[in-house]
Amino acid sequence: EAGVTQFPSHSVIEKGQTVTLRCDPISGHDNLYWYRRVMGKEIKFLLHFVKESKQDESGMPNNRFLAERTGGTYSTLKVQPAELEDSGVYFCASSQGAGTGELFFGEGSRLTVL
Amino acid sequence: GNSVTQMEGPVTLSEEAFLTINCTYTATGYPSLFWYVQYPGEGLQLLLKATKADDKGSNKGFEATYRKETTSFHLEKGSVQVSDSAVYFCALAGANTGNQFYFGTGTSLTVIP
């Protein structure tokens, strides 16, 4: 069974450009989460989808970030326009239930904004 | 609010040394506590968890006990191996966190032969 996959693994863009990160969760997992780790800091929650609906987006930093999960399968996280402070590693995770069971993480997408 | 504080790294140990990575937490209610591990080039994986006070989680020789009185969940291993080199994250989650996971900053461990 395939795990959580994320693309791209690393993206380098200039300030003001747009980047779209993609996450494919484990098949059958209704719950999908985005997290971010800025250099040396803790991993912080961004948002949570249940199927195609946003259950909680309280962690989204600002309106430059847009997450979608059309059809309840894969998800995209777009940053437009990117700023220097957006640099970090963006992790996607999925789970079957929304409780405190195990989260299955992807390898992360490293974003560098120059 | 909810937060996790773990000891800063990096930590470098010789093979077969004893490992402790400290983790303390602040939370409303009684969350579940977790240790996740990220090996080089891989995603985070659940290492162990404990769901209530005095529970001990264990896996791959690692252990951590949920201590409500000291709000701690320290990770220990009696004899580390080179293959244990990774970044370790302490985390909490529960009904009072809206089922969000709160992570610590991560502790990088390098084990040298």
mmCIF file of C-alpha atoms in Angstrom:
data_model
loop_
_atom_site.group_PDB
_atom_site.id
_atom_site.type_symbol
_atom_site.label_atom_id
_atom_site.label_comp_id
_atom_site.label_asym_id
_atom_site.label_seq_id
_atom_site.Cartn_x
_atom_site.Cartn_y
_atom_site.Cartn_z
ATOM 1 C CA GLU A 1 0.000 0.000 0.000
ATOM 2 C CA ALA A 2 1.391 3.388 -0.974
ATOM 3 C CA GLY A 3 2.047 5.874 1.787
ATOM 4 C CA VAL A 4 1.417 9.598 1.766
ATOM 5 C CA THR A 5 3.213 11.161 -1.164
ATOM 6 C CA GLN A 6 4.101 14.794 -1.605
ATOM 7 C CA PHE A 7 5.336 16.740 -4.594
ATOM 8 C CA PRO A 8 7.655 18.478 -5.151
ATOM 9 C CA SER A 9 10.220 17.387 -2.610
ATOM 10 C CA HIS A 10 11.992 20.709 -2.914
ATOM 11 C CA SER A 11 10.993 23.966 -4.541
ATOM 12 C CA VAL A 12 13.100 27.120 -4.833
ATOM 13 C CA ILE A 13 11.250 30.249 -5.920
ATOM 14 C CA GLU A 14 11.682 33.985 -5.736
ATOM 15 C CA LYS A 15 9.678 36.260 -3.519
ATOM 16 C CA GLY A 16 6.420 37.168 -5.207
ATOM 17 C CA GLN A 17 6.146 33.982 -7.225
ATOM 18 C CA THR A 18 3.527 31.269 -6.802
ATOM 19 C CA VAL A 19 4.080 27.699 -5.697
ATOM 20 C CA THR A 20 1.639 24.808 -5.503
ATOM 21 C CA LEU A 21 2.372 21.816 -3.317
ATOM 22 C CA ARG A 22 0.533 18.566 -3.791
ATOM 23 C CA CYS A 23 -0.311 15.770 -1.371
ATOM 24 C CA ASP A 24 -1.725 12.340 -2.152
ATOM 25 C CA PRO A 25 -2.991 10.726 1.062
ATOM 26 C CA ILE A 26 -3.229 7.033 1.737
ATOM 27 C CA SER A 27 -6.154 5.620 -0.191
ATOM 28 C CA GLY A 28 -9.294 5.539 1.919
ATOM 29 C CA HIS A 29 -8.120 8.116 4.446
ATOM 30 C CA ASP A 30 -10.815 10.758 4.739
ATOM 31 C CA ASN A 31 -8.743 13.001 6.993
ATOM 32 C CA LEU A 32 -5.946 15.042 5.483
ATOM 33 C CA TYR A 33 -3.783 17.551 7.318
ATOM 34 C CA TRP A 34 -1.201 20.130 6.354
ATOM 35 C CA TYR A 35 1.562 21.092 8.773
ATOM 36 C CA ARG A 36 4.587 23.341 8.423
ATOM 37 C CA ARG A 37 7.985 23.386 10.060
ATOM 38 C CA VAL A 38 9.923 26.605 9.791
ATOM 39 C CA MET A 39 13.670 26.149 10.266
ATOM 40 C CA GLY A 40 14.455 24.876 13.753
ATOM 41 C CA LYS A 41 10.975 25.529 15.066
ATOM 42 C CA GLU A 42 8.116 23.256 15.991
ATOM 43 C CA ILE A 43 5.853 21.612 13.438
ATOM 44 C CA LYS A 44 2.702 23.725 13.309
ATOM 45 C CA PHE A 45 -0.784 22.804 12.210
ATOM 46 C CA LEU A 46 -2.151 24.577 9.147
ATOM 47 C CA LEU A 47 -5.444 22.917 8.339
ATOM 48 C CA HIS A 48 -7.527 19.758 8.334
ATOM 49 C CA PHE A 49 -9.783 18.340 5.632
ATOM 50 C CA VAL A 50 -12.436 15.724 6.115
ATOM 51 C CA LYS A 51 -13.013 14.445 2.623
ATOM 52 C CA GLU A 52 -13.362 17.618 0.532
ATOM 53 C CA SER A 53 -14.486 19.872 3.386
ATOM 54 C CA LYS A 54 -12.241 22.095 5.463
ATOM 55 C CA GLN A 55 -12.806 20.991 9.028
ATOM 56 C CA ASP A 56 -10.369 23.395 10.624
ATOM 57 C CA GLU A 57 -8.210 25.996 8.951
ATOM 58 C CA SER A 58 -7.303 27.942 12.055
ATOM 59 C CA GLY A 59 -3.578 27.462 11.457
ATOM 60 C CA MET A 60 -3.425 29.039 8.017
ATOM 61 C CA PRO A 61 -1.106 32.037 8.385
ATOM 62 C CA ASN A 62 -2.879 34.448 6.028
ATOM 63 C CA ASN A 63 -4.860 34.698 2.824
ATOM 64 C CA ARG A 64 -1.807 34.099 0.669
ATOM 65 C CA PHE A 65 -2.289 30.418 1.461
ATOM 66 C CA LEU A 66 -5.048 28.467 -0.275
ATOM 67 C CA ALA A 67 -5.697 24.769 0.268
ATOM 68 C CA GLU A 68 -8.057 22.639 -1.747
ATOM 69 C CA ARG A 69 -9.084 19.022 -1.820
ATOM 70 C CA THR A 70 -11.336 18.566 -4.779
ATOM 71 C CA GLY A 71 -13.189 15.280 -4.796
ATOM 72 C CA GLY A 72 -11.827 14.378 -1.416
ATOM 73 C CA THR A 73 -8.713 12.717 -2.809
ATOM 74 C CA TYR A 74 -5.470 14.622 -3.273
ATOM 75 C CA SER A 75 -4.921 18.087 -1.862
ATOM 76 C CA THR A 76 -3.025 21.137 -3.038
ATOM 77 C CA LEU A 77 -1.593 24.000 -1.037
ATOM 78 C CA LYS A 78 -0.918 27.143 -3.018
ATOM 79 C CA VAL A 79 1.143 30.048 -1.777
ATOM 80 C CA GLN A 80 0.584 33.220 -3.769
ATOM 81 C CA PRO A 81 2.527 35.464 -3.659
ATOM 82 C CA ALA A 82 5.299 33.773 -1.695
ATOM 83 C CA GLU A 83 7.217 35.726 0.943
ATOM 84 C CA LEU A 84 10.598 34.976 2.535
ATOM 85 C CA GLU A 85 8.999 33.854 5.806
ATOM 86 C CA ASP A 86 7.072 31.131 3.970
ATOM 87 C CA SER A 87 10.270 29.099 3.650
ATOM 88 C CA GLY A 88 10.118 25.823 5.498
ATOM 89 C CA VAL A 89 9.073 22.211 5.171
ATOM 90 C CA TYR A 90 5.412 21.552 4.483
ATOM 91 C CA PHE A 91 4.191 18.196 5.704
ATOM 92 C CA CYS A 92 1.027 16.451 4.699
ATOM 93 C CA ALA A 93 -0.507 13.733 6.843
ATOM 94 C CA SER A 94 -3.555 11.538 6.595
ATOM 95 C CA SER A 95 -5.559 9.321 8.905
ATOM 96 C CA GLN A 96 -8.639 7.171 8.833
ATOM 97 C CA GLY A 97 -10.303 8.637 11.903
ATOM 98 C CA ALA A 98 -10.115 12.212 13.139
ATOM 99 C CA GLY A 99 -9.342 11.270 16.702
ATOM 100 C CA THR A 100 -5.912 10.922 18.231
ATOM 101 C CA GLY A 101 -4.966 7.882 16.306
ATOM 102 C CA GLU A 102 -1.900 7.631 14.180
ATOM 103 C CA LEU A 103 -1.126 10.248 11.607
ATOM 104 C CA PHE A 104 0.724 9.000 8.534
ATOM 105 C CA PHE A 105 3.085 11.619 7.195
ATOM 106 C CA GLY A 106 4.612 12.277 3.827
ATOM 107 C CA GLU A 107 8.278 13.128 3.436
ATOM 108 C CA GLY A 108 7.516 16.813 3.246
ATOM 109 C CA SER A 109 7.967 19.484 0.611
ATOM 110 C CA ARG A 110 10.809 21.865 1.310
ATOM 111 C CA LEU A 111 10.051 25.398 0.134
ATOM 112 C CA THR A 112 12.812 27.961 -0.194
ATOM 113 C CA VAL A 113 11.799 31.520 -1.015
ATOM 114 C CA LEU A 114 14.664 33.758 -2.116
ATOM 115 C CA GLY B 1 -3.101 26.778 25.740
ATOM 116 C CA ASN B 2 -1.475 23.676 24.381
ATOM 117 C CA SER B 3 2.253 23.401 23.820
ATOM 118 C CA VAL B 4 5.142 20.968 23.903
ATOM 119 C CA THR B 5 8.676 21.745 24.997
ATOM 120 C CA GLN B 6 11.469 19.307 24.261
ATOM 121 C CA MET B 7 15.158 19.455 24.883
ATOM 122 C CA GLU B 8 17.158 21.170 22.234
ATOM 123 C CA GLY B 9 19.687 19.293 20.237
ATOM 124 C CA PRO B 10 21.625 18.265 18.505
ATOM 125 C CA VAL B 11 22.481 15.243 20.615
ATOM 126 C CA THR B 12 25.484 13.092 19.745
ATOM 127 C CA LEU B 13 25.999 9.756 21.459
ATOM 128 C CA SER B 14 28.265 6.795 21.043
ATOM 129 C CA GLU B 15 26.736 3.463 20.119
ATOM 130 C CA GLU B 16 25.300 1.593 23.124
ATOM 131 C CA ALA B 17 24.983 4.762 25.192
ATOM 132 C CA PHE B 18 21.843 5.566 27.176
ATOM 133 C CA LEU B 19 19.474 8.076 25.623
ATOM 134 C CA THR B 20 17.065 10.482 27.276
ATOM 135 C CA ILE B 21 15.199 13.180 25.370
ATOM 136 C CA ASN B 22 13.142 15.340 27.685
ATOM 137 C CA CYS B 23 9.633 16.441 26.808
ATOM 138 C CA THR B 24 7.199 18.449 28.892
ATOM 139 C CA TYR B 25 3.795 19.680 27.895
ATOM 140 C CA THR B 26 1.081 22.172 28.719
ATOM 141 C CA ALA B 27 -2.458 21.197 27.888
ATOM 142 C CA THR B 28 -6.072 21.659 28.813
ATOM 143 C CA GLY B 29 -7.655 18.384 29.733
ATOM 144 C CA TYR B 30 -5.906 15.065 29.323
ATOM 145 C CA PRO B 31 -4.356 14.674 25.915
ATOM 146 C CA SER B 32 -2.693 11.670 24.372
ATOM 147 C CA LEU B 33 1.079 11.959 24.059
ATOM 148 C CA PHE B 34 3.244 10.801 21.185
ATOM 149 C CA TRP B 35 6.786 10.470 19.989
ATOM 150 C CA TYR B 36 7.310 10.687 16.247
ATOM 151 C CA VAL B 37 10.619 9.985 14.519
ATOM 152 C CA GLN B 38 11.912 11.247 11.185
ATOM 153 C CA TYR B 39 14.746 9.231 9.682
ATOM 154 C CA PRO B 40 16.869 10.908 6.996
ATOM 155 C CA GLY B 41 14.970 11.229 3.730
ATOM 156 C CA GLU B 42 11.720 9.927 5.165
ATOM 157 C CA GLY B 43 8.467 11.276 6.585
ATOM 158 C CA LEU B 44 7.576 11.328 10.257
ATOM 159 C CA GLN B 45 6.615 7.957 11.690
ATOM 160 C CA LEU B 46 4.838 7.205 14.907
ATOM 161 C CA LEU B 47 7.353 5.720 17.347
ATOM 162 C CA LEU B 48 5.154 5.271 20.413
ATOM 163 C CA LYS B 49 2.227 6.780 22.223
ATOM 164 C CA ALA B 50 0.419 6.850 25.561
ATOM 165 C CA THR B 51 -3.207 7.780 26.000
ATOM 166 C CA LYS B 52 -3.561 8.274 29.752
ATOM 167 C CA ALA B 53 -1.597 9.019 32.892
ATOM 168 C CA ASP B 54 0.946 6.374 33.953
ATOM 169 C CA ASP B 55 0.692 4.591 30.602
ATOM 170 C CA LYS B 56 4.017 3.545 29.144
ATOM 171 C CA GLY B 57 4.492 3.531 25.400
ATOM 172 C CA SER B 58 7.254 1.365 23.989
ATOM 173 C CA ASN B 59 8.608 0.378 20.587
ATOM 174 C CA LYS B 60 11.972 -0.629 19.115
ATOM 175 C CA GLY B 61 13.587 -0.459 22.550
ATOM 176 C CA PHE B 62 12.348 3.080 23.187
ATOM 177 C CA GLU B 63 10.076 3.866 26.128
ATOM 178 C CA ALA B 64 8.200 6.870 27.460
ATOM 179 C CA THR B 65 5.870 7.143 30.452
ATOM 180 C CA TYR B 66 2.985 9.608 30.650
ATOM 181 C CA ARG B 67 3.581 11.516 33.896
ATOM 182 C CA LYS B 68 0.655 13.775 34.727
ATOM 183 C CA GLU B 69 2.194 15.062 37.950
ATOM 184 C CA THR B 70 5.260 16.401 36.162
ATOM 185 C CA THR B 71 3.512 16.927 32.771
ATOM 186 C CA SER B 72 6.295 15.004 31.115
ATOM 187 C CA PHE B 73 6.781 12.286 28.520
ATOM 188 C CA HIS B 74 10.533 11.735 28.355
ATOM 189 C CA LEU B 75 11.883 9.373 25.716
ATOM 190 C CA GLU B 76 14.472 6.797 26.797
ATOM 191 C CA LYS B 77 16.462 3.992 25.272
ATOM 192 C CA GLY B 78 18.975 1.895 27.117
ATOM 193 C CA SER B 79 21.410 1.270 24.279
ATOM 194 C CA VAL B 80 21.270 3.322 21.105
ATOM 195 C CA GLN B 81 22.393 2.130 17.698
ATOM 196 C CA VAL B 82 23.696 3.993 14.678
ATOM 197 C CA SER B 83 20.358 3.284 12.986
ATOM 198 C CA ASP B 84 18.584 5.361 15.670
ATOM 199 C CA SER B 85 20.091 8.535 14.204
ATOM 200 C CA ALA B 86 17.065 10.684 13.364
ATOM 201 C CA VAL B 87 15.017 13.666 14.485
ATOM 202 C CA TYR B 88 12.591 12.942 17.319
ATOM 203 C CA PHE B 89 9.406 14.958 17.869
ATOM 204 C CA CYS B 90 7.262 14.941 20.972
ATOM 205 C CA ALA B 91 3.584 15.729 20.397
ATOM 206 C CA LEU B 92 0.211 15.908 22.077
ATOM 207 C CA ALA B 93 -3.334 15.717 20.795
ATOM 208 C CA GLY B 94 -6.755 15.242 22.259
ATOM 209 C CA ALA B 95 -10.344 16.254 22.342
ATOM 210 C CA ASN B 96 -9.453 19.567 23.957
ATOM 211 C CA THR B 97 -7.053 20.361 21.133
ATOM 212 C CA GLY B 98 -9.731 19.851 18.508
ATOM 213 C CA ASN B 99 -7.756 16.724 17.637
ATOM 214 C CA GLN B 100 -4.954 18.914 16.334
ATOM 215 C CA PHE B 101 -1.471 17.644 17.020
ATOM 216 C CA TYR B 102 0.903 20.023 18.802
ATOM 217 C CA PHE B 103 4.559 19.224 18.197
ATOM 218 C CA GLY B 104 7.775 20.192 19.875
ATOM 219 C CA THR B 105 10.728 21.623 17.990
ATOM 220 C CA GLY B 106 12.356 18.260 17.391
ATOM 221 C CA THR B 107 15.627 16.860 18.731
ATOM 222 C CA SER B 108 18.251 15.671 16.304
ATOM 223 C CA LEU B 109 20.119 12.570 17.440
ATOM 224 C CA THR B 110 23.328 11.318 15.886
ATOM 225 C CA VAL B 111 24.772 8.021 17.063
ATOM 226 C CA ILE B 112 28.407 7.404 16.199
ATOM 227 C CA PRO B 113 30.019 3.952 16.040
#
